[in-house]
Short mmCIF file of C-alpha atoms and ligand atoms in Angstrom, two decimals:
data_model
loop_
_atom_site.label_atom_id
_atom_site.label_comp_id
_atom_site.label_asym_id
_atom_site.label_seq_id
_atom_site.Cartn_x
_atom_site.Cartn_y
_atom_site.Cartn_z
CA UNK A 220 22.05 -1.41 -3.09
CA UNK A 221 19.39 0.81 -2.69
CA UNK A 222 18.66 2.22 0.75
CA UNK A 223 14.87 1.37 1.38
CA UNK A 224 14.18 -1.36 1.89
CA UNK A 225 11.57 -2.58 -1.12
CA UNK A 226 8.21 -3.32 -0.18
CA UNK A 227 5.68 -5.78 -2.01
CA UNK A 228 2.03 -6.30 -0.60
CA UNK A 229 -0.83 -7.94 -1.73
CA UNK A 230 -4.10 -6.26 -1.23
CA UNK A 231 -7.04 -9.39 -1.63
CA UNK A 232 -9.86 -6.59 -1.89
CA UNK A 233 -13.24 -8.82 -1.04
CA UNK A 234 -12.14 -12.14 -2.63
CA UNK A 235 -11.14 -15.61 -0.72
CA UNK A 236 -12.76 -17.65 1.45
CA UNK A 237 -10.84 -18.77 5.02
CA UNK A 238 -9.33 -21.59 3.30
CA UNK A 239 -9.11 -19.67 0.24
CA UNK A 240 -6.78 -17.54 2.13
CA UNK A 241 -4.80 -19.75 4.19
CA UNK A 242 -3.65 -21.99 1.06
CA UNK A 243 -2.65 -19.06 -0.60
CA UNK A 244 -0.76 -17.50 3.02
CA UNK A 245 0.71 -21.21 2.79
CA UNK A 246 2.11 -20.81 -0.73
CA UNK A 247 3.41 -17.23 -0.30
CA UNK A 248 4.96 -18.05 3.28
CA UNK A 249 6.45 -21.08 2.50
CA UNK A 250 8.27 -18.74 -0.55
CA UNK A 251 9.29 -15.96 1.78
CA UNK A 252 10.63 -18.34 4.39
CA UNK A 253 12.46 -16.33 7.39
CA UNK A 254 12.93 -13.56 5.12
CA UNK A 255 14.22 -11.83 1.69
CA UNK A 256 15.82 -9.20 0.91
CA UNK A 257 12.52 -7.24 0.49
CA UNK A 258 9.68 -7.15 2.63
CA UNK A 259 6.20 -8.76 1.78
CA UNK A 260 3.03 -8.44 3.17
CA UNK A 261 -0.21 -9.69 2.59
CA UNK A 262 -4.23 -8.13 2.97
CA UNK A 263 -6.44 -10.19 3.27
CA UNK A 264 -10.47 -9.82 4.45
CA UNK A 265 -11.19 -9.13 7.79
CA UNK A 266 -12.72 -12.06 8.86
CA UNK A 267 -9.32 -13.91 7.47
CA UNK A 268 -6.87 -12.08 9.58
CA UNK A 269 -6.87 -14.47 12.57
CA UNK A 270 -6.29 -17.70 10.61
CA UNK A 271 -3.85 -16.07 7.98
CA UNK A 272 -2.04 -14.76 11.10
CA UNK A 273 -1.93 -18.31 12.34
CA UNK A 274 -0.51 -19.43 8.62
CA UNK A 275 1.73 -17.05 8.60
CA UNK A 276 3.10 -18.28 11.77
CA UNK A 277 7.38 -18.51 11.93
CA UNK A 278 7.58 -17.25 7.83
CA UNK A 279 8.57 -13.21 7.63
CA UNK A 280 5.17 -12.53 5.84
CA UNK A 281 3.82 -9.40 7.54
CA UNK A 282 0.03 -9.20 7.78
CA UNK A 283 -2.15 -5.79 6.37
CA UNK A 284 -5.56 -4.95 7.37
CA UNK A 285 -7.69 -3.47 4.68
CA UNK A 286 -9.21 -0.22 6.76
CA UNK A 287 -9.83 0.75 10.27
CA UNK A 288 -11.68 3.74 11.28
CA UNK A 289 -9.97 5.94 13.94
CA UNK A 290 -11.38 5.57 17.26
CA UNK A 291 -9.59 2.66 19.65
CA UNK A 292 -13.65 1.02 20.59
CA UNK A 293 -17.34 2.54 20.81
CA UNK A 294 -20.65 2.65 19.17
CA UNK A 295 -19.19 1.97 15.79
CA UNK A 296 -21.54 -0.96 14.59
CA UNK A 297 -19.31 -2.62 11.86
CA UNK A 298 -15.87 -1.03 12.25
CA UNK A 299 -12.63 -2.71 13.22
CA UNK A 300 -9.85 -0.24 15.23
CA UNK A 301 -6.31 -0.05 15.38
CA UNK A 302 -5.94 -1.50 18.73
CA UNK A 303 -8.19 -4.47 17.35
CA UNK A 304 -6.13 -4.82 14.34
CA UNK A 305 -2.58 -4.94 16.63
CA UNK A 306 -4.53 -7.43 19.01
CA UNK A 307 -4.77 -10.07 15.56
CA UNK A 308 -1.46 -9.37 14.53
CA UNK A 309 -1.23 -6.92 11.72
CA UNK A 310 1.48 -4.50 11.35
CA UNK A 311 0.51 -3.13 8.25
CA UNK A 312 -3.40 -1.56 7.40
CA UNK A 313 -4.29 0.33 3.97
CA UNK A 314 -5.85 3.56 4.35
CA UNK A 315 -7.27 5.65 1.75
CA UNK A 316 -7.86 2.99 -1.05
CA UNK A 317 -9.41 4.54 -4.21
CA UNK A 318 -12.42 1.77 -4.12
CA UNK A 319 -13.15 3.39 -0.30
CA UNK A 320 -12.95 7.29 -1.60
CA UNK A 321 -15.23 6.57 -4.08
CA UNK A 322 -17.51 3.81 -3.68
CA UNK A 323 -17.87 4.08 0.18
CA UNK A 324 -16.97 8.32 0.78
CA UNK A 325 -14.02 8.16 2.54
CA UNK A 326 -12.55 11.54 2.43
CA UNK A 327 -9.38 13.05 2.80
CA UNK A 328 -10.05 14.27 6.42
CA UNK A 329 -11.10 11.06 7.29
CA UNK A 330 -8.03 9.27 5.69
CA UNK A 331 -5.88 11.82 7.67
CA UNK A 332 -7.28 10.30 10.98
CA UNK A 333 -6.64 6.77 10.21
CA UNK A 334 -3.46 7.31 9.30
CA UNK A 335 -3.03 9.56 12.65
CA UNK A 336 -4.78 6.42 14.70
CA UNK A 337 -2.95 4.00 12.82
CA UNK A 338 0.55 5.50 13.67
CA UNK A 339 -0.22 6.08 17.50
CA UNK A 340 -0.68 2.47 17.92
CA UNK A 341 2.39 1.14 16.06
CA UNK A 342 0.61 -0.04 12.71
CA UNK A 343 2.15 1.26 9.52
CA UNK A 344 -0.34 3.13 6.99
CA UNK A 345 0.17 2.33 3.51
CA UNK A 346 -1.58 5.69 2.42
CA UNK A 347 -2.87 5.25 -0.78
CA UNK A 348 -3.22 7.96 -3.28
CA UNK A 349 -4.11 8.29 -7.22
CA UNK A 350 -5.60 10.48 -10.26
CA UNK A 351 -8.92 9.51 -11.94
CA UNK A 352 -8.36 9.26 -16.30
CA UNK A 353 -10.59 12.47 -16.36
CA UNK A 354 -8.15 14.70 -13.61
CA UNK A 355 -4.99 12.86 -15.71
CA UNK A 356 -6.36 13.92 -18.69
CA UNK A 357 -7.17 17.33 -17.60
CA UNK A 358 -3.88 17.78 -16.57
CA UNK A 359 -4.33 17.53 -12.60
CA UNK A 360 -2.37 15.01 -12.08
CA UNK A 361 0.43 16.07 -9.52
CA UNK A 362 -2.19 18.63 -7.95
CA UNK A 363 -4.52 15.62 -7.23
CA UNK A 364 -1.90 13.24 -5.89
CA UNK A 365 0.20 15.70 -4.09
CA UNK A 366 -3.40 17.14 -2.37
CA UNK A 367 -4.08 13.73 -1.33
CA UNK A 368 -0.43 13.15 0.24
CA UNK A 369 -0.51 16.69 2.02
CA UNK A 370 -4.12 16.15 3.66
CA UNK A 371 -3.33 13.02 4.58
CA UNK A 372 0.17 13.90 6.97
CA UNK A 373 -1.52 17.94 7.79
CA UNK A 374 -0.52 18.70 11.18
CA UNK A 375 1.61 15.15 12.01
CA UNK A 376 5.45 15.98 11.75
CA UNK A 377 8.73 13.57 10.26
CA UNK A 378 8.51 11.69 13.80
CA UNK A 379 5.25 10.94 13.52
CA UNK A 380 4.72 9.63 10.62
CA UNK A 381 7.94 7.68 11.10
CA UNK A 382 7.36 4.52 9.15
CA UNK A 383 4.21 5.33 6.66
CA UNK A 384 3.82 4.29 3.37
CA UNK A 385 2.62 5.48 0.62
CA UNK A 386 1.06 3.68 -2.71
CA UNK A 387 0.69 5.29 -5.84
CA UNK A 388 -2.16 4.30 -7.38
CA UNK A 389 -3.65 5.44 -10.63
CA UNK A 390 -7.19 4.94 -10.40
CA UNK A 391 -7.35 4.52 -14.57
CA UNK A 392 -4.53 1.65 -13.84
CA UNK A 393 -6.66 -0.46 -11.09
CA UNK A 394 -7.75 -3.40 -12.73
CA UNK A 395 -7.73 -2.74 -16.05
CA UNK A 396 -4.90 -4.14 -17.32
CA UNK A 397 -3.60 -0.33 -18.07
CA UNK A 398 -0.45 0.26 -16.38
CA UNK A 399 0.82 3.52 -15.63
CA UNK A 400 4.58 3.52 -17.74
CA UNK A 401 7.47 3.14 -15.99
CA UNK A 402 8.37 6.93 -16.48
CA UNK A 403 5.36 8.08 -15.74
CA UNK A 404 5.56 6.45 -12.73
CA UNK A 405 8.94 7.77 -11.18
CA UNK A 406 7.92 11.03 -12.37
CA UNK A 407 4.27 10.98 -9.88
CA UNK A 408 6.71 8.96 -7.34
CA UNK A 409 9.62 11.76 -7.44
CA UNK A 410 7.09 14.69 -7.22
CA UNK A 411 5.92 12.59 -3.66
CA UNK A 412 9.19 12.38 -2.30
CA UNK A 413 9.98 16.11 -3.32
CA UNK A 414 6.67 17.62 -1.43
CA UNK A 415 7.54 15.65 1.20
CA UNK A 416 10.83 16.57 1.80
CA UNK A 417 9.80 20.71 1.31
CA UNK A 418 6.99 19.67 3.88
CA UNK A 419 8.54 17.45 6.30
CA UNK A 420 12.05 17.21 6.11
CA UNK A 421 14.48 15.44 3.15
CA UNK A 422 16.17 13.01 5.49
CA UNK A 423 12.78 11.31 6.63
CA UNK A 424 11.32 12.00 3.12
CA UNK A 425 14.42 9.99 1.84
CA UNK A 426 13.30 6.91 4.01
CA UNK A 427 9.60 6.67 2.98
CA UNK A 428 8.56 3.98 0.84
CA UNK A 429 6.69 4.39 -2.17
CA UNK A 430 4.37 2.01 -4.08
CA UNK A 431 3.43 1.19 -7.40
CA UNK A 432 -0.03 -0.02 -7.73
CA UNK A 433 -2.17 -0.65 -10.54
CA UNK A 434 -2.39 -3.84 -12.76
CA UNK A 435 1.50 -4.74 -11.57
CA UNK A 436 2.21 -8.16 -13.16
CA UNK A 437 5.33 -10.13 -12.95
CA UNK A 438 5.44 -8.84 -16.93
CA UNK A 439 5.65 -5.36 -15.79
CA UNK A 440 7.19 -5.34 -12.10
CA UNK A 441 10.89 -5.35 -12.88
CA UNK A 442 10.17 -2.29 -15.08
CA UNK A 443 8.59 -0.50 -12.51
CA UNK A 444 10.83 -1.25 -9.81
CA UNK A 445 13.57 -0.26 -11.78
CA UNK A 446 12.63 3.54 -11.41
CA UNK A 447 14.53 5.25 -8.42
CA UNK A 448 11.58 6.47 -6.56
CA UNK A 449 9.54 2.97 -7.40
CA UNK A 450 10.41 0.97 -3.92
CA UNK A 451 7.60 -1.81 -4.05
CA UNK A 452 4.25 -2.17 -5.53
CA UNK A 453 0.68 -2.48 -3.66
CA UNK A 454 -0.36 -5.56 -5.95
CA UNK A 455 -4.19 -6.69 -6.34
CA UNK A 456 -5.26 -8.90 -8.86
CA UNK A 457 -1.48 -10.45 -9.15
CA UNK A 458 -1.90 -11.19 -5.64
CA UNK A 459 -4.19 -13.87 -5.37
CA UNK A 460 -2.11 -16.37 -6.68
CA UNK A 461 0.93 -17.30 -6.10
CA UNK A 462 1.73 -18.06 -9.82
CA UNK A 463 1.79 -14.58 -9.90
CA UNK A 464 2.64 -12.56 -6.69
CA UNK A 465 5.98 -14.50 -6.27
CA UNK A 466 7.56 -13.47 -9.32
CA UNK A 467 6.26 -9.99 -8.08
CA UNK A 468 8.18 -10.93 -4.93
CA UNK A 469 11.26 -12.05 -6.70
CA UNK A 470 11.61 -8.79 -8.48
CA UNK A 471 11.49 -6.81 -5.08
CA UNK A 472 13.88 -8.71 -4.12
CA UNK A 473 15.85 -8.01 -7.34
CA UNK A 474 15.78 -4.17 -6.86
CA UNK A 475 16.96 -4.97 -3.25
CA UNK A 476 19.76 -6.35 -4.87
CA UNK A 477 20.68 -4.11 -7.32
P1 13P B 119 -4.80 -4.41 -9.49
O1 13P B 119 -3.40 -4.87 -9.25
O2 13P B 119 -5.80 -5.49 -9.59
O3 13P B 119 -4.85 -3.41 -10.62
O4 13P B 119 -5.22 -3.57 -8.17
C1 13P B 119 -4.37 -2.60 -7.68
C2 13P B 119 -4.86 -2.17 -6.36
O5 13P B 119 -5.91 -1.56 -6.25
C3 13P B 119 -4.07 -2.56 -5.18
O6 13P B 119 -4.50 -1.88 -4.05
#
């Protein structure tokens, strides 16, 4: 048995209507039931939060906000907060997605504050982080992701960041079919885990989940998950139906198991 507990969430992106999203929340609960051996959670769009919530109701399907920005309420015309996203139910937001760095200039100080804001008000961060092809190819990979990871937890200690998560996420991998290989997985995941046990401790950087993400299929998820420092995947595409995001559950629930 391994000793963290595997993680598998969906991330919708900007697809799915309301009922869209609560016949797929109905498919996905009615899988997970009370609970599995790993834990699932699902991200859908903002304005489906409420009524997947609802959906979602009495099944161990945790619910995962997209983004938030960092203050609690203001003059913030079009944000959501992390007291807002407690108030509908979400334990779970993603925070540093490579769509938001790049096509909407999130940067890492900003990702840092989230995750900061996100963690003072009980909601878990899954902190994503990932090369480009051109920084892999140039070498930068580990410099890149580890940079990310650093600016992300600067200044917040093991106690603080308690339960984050973190998703690796190659950008080249993100929905193109191109999966990062198993090995070359681990080998991003283990270099996590090692800077953050130099920079915050090895017994909390033992506990901290880490995510695959990046064209996971239920073709390639056992693979992945197979890899010591592999403990879930941050699924997209897969997701959205549950053809495929419940094998991708049943092999989280497999390296529970194993
Ligand atoms: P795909 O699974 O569609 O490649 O997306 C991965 C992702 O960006 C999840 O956050």
């Amino acid at each position: 048995m391994t000793s963290r507990r595997p993680l598998i969430a969906g991330n919708w992106k900007l697809h799915k209507t309301l009922a869209e999203s609560r016949e797929l929340a109905r498919a996905i609960a009615s899988h997970v039931g009370s609970g599995l051996a790993c834990e699932v959670v699902v991200g859908p769009v903002a304005t489906s939060l409420a009524a997947v919530k609802n959906t979602l109701a009495g099944s161990a399907v945790g619910l995962a906000a997209q983004n938030t920005h960092w203050e609690d309420s203001g003059a913030f015309t079009g944000e959501l907060s992390p007291v807002l996203l407690l108030d509908v139910g979400c334990g779970h937001c993603i925070i540093g997605h490579s769509e938001r760095r790049q096509l909407f200039g999130e940067t890492d100080a900003g990702v840092r504050k989230k995750v900061a804001a996100l963690l003072v008000h009980k909601v878990v961060p899954i902190l994503c982080v990932g090369e480009s092809l051109e920084q892999r190819e140039a070498g930068q990979t580990l410099d890149v992701v580890l940079g990310q990871v650093e600016a992300a937890t600067e200044g917040l200690d093991a106690v603080a960041l308690g339960p984050l998560v973190i998703a690796y996420e190659p950008i080249w991998a993100i929905g193109t079919g191109r999966t990062a290989k198993a090995e070359d997985a681990q080998e991003v995941h283990g270099a996590i885990r090692a800077r953050l046990a130099e920079l915050k401790g090895e017994s909390w950087a033992d506990s901290v989940r880490i995510l695959y993400g990046g064209s996971v299929k239920p073709s390639n998820a056992d693979e992945l998950l197979a890899q010591p420092d592999v403990d879930g995947a941050l699924v997209g595409g897969a997701s959205l139906s549950p053809d495929n995001f419940i094998p991708i559950i049943d092999a989280g629930v497999r390296r529970a198991e194993s």
